[in-house]
Every structure is written in C-alpha cells, then in structure tokens.
PDB file of C-alpha atoms in Angstrom:
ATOM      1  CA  UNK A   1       0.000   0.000   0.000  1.00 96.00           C
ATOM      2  CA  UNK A   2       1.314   3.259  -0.500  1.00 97.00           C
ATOM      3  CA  UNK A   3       0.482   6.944   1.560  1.00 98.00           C
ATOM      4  CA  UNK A   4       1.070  10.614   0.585  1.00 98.00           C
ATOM      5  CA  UNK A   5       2.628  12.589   2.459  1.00 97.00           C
ATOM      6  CA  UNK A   6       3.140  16.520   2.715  1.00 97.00           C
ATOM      7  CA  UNK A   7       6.432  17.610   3.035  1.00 97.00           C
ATOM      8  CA  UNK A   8       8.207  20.896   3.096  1.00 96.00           C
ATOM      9  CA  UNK A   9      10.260  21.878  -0.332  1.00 98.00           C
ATOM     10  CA  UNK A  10      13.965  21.975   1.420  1.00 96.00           C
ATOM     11  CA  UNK A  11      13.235  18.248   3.035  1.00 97.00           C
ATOM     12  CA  UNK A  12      11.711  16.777  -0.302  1.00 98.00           C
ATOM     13  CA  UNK A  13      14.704  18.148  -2.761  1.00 97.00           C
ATOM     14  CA  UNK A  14      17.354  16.786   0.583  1.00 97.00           C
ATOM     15  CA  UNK A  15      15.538  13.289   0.271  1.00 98.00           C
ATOM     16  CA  UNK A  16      15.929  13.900  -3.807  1.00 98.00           C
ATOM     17  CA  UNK A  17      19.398  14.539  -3.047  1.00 97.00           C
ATOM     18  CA  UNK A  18      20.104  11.405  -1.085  1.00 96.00           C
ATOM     19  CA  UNK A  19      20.829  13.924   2.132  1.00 96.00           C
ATOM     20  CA  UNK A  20      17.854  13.163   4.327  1.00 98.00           C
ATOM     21  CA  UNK A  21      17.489   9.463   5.022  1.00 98.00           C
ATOM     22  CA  UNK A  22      14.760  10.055   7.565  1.00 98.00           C
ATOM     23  CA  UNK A  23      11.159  11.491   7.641  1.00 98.00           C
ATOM     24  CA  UNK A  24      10.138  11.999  11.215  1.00 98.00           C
ATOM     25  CA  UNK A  25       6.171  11.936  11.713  1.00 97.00           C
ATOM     26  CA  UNK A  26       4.408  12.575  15.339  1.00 96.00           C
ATOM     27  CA  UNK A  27       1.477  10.274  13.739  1.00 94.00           C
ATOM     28  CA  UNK A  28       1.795   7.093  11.885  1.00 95.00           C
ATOM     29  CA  UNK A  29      -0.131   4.518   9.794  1.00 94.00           C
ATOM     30  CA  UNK A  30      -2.654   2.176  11.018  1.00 94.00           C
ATOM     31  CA  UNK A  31      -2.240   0.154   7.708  1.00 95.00           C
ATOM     32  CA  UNK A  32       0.814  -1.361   6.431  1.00 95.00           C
ATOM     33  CA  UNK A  33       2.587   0.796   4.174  1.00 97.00           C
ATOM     34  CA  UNK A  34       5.851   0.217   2.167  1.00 98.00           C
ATOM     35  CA  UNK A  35       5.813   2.876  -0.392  1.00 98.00           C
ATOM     36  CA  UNK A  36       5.953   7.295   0.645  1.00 98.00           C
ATOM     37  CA  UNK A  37       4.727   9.195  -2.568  1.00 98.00           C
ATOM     38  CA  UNK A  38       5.931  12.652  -1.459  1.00 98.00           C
ATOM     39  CA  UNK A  39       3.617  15.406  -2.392  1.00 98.00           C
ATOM     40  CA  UNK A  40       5.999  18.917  -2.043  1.00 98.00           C
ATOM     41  CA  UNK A  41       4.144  21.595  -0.130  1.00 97.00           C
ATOM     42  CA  UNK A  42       3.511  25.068  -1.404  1.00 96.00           C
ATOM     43  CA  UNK A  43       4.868  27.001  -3.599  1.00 97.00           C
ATOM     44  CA  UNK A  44       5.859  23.792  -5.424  1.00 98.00           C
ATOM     45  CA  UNK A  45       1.959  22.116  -4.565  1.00 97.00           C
ATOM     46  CA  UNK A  46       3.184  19.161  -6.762  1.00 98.00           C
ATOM     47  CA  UNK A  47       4.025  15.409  -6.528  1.00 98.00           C
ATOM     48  CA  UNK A  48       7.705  14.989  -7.295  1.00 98.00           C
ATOM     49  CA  UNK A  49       8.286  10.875  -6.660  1.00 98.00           C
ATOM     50  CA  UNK A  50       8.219   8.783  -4.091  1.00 98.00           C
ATOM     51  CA  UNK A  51      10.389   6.374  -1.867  1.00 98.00           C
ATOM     52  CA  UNK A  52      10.428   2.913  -0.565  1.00 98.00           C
ATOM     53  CA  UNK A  53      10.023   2.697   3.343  1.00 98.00           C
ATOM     54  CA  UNK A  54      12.856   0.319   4.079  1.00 98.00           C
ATOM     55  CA  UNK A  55      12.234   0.654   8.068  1.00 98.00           C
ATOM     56  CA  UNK A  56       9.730   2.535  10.544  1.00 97.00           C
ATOM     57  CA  UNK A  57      11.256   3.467  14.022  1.00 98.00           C
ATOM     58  CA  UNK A  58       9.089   4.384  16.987  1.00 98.00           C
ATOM     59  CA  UNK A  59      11.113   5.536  20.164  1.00 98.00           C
ATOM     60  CA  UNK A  60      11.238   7.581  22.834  1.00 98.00           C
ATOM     61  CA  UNK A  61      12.720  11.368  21.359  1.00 98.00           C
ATOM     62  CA  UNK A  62      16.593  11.153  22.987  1.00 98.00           C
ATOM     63  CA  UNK A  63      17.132   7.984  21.635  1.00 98.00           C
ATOM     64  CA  UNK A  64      15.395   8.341  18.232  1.00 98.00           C
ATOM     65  CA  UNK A  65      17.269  11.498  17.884  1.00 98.00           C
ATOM     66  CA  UNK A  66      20.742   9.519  18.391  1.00 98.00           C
ATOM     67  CA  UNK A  67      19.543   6.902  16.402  1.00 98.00           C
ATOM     68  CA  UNK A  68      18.951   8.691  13.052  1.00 98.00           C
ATOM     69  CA  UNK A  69      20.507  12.121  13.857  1.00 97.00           C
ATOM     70  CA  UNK A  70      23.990  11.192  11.482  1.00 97.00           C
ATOM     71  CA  UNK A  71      21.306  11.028   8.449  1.00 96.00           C
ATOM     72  CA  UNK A  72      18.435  13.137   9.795  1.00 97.00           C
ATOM     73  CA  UNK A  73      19.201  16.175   7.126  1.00 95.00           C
ATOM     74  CA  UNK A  74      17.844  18.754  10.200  1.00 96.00           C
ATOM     75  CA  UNK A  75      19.341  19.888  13.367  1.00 96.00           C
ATOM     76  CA  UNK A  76      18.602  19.056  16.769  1.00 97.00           C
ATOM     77  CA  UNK A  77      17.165  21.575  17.303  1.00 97.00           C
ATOM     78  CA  UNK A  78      14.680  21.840  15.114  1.00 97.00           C
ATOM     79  CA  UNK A  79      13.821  18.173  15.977  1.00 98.00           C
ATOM     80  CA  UNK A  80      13.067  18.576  19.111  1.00 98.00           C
ATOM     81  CA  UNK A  81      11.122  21.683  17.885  1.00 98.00           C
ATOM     82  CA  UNK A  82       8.646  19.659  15.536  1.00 97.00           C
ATOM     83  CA  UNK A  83       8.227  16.781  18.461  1.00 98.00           C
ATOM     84  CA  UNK A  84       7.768  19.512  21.054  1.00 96.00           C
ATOM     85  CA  UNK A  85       5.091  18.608  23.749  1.00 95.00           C
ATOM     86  CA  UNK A  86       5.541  14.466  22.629  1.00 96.00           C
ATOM     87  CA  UNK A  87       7.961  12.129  24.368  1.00 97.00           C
ATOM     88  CA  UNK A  88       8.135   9.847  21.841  1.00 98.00           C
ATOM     89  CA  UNK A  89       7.735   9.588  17.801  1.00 98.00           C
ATOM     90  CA  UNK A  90       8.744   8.375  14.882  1.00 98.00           C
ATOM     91  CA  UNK A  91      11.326   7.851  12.071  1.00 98.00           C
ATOM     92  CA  UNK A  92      10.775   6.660   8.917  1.00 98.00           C
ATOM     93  CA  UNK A  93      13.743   5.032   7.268  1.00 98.00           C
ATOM     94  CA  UNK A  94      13.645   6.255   3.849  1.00 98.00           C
ATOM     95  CA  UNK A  95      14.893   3.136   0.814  1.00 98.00           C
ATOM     96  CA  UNK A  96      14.425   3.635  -2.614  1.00 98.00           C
ATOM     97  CA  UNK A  97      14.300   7.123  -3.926  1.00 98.00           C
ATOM     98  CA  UNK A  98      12.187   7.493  -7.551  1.00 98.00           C
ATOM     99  CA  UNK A  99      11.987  11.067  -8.901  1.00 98.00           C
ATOM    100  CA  UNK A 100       9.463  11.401 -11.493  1.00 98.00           C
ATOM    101  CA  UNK A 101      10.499  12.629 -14.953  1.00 97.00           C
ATOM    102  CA  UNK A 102       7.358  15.195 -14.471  1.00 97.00           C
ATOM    103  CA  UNK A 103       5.392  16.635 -11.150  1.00 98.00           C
ATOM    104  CA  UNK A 104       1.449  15.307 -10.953  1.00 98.00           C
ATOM    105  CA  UNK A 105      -1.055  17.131  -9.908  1.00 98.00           C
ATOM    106  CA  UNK A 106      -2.253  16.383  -6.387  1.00 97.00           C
ATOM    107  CA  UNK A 107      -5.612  16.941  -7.045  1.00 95.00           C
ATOM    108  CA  UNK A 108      -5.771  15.725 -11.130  1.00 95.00           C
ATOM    109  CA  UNK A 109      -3.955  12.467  -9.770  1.00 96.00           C
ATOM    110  CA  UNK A 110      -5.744  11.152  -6.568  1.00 95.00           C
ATOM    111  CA  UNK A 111      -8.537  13.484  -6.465  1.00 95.00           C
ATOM    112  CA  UNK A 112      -7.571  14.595  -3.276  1.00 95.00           C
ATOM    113  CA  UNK A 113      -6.297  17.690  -1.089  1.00 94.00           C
ATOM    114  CA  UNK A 114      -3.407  17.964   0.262  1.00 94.00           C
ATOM    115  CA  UNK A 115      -3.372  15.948   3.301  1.00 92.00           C
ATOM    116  CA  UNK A 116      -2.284  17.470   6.792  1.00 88.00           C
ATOM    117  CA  UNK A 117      -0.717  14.370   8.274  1.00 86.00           C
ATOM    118  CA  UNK A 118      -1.397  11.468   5.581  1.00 94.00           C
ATOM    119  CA  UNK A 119      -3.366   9.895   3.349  1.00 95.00           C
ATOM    120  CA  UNK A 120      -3.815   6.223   1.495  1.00 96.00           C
ATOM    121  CA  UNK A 121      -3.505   6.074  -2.409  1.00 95.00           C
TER     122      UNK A 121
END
C-alpha cells in the first residue's frame, strides 16, 4: 500500500538529493505501508516521486534522535522543535528514492487535497 505525504520543499529536494534518510512523523499509519509518494508543499503544490520505506522506528525522542541524527538532514534543534510537547515519535527510514520525470497534480492524480498528516492512495 502506498500513503502521501506533505512535506516541506527543502526536506523533499534533501531526500531527492540522497541527504535526508529520515522522515520523522508525530502520527503514523494504522495500515501497512511500504511505499511514501511525497507530495511537495507550497509554492511547489506538486508530486515529485516517491520512496520505498525500508524501516519505521518508533522511540522515545533522545534515543530516536541519536539513532537517526547522522542522516536526519535537520538539526537538533529543530527536531526537538517539531516533536515539542511528545515524548516519543517516529522515524521513517527512507529506501528507494524514484523522482518522477514530471510533477502530478495532487488533485488531477488522486482526487484529493493535500493531506495534513497522511493519506492512502
């Protein structure tokens, strides 16, 4: 099965790039999922590819921080920042990395919005 998921320009082109190996998410699937299709947010508002899932970590914040930080692409700081008021999350170990040859509409391709935490397609 495969979810959407929102993510910020600078992430999305660092995941591209083979520079962010991790996607951190306070909330998580209920189904199982083994494929990400990563919709970039505004101003891009376009699907760009997609990635495997090639392992899903859920731990407490200090030691899912020094479990991914070396390939986190983001600071500390600003992980802490996104988890703030949680004790725990998780990281989702990003495999495969397709770029598509050109962006789909979100909205022409699922018939959807863009989703604020996830959705199946």
């Amino acid at each position: 099965m495969k979810v959407l998921l929102s993510i910020k320009p600078k992430f999305a082109f660092e995941i591209f790039a083979g520079k962010k190996k991790f996607e951190y998410r306070r909330r998580i699937f209920k189904h199982s999922v083994d494929t990400v299709v990563i919709y970039v947010t505004s101003p891009v508002s376009m699907i760009l590819g997609e990635f495997d899932i090639e392992d899903l970590l859920f731990d407490d914040l200090d030691e899912l921080w020094n479990r991914t930080k070396c390939e986190s692409g983001i600071s500390e700081e600003f992980f802490y920042q996104y988890f703030c008021e949680k004790e725990s999350g998780y990281a989702i170990k990003i495999g495969k990395v397709t770029k598509f040859e050109k962006p789909l509409p979100i909205n022409e391709t699922y018939g959807i919005r863009p989703p604020q935490f996830f959705a199946y397609v």
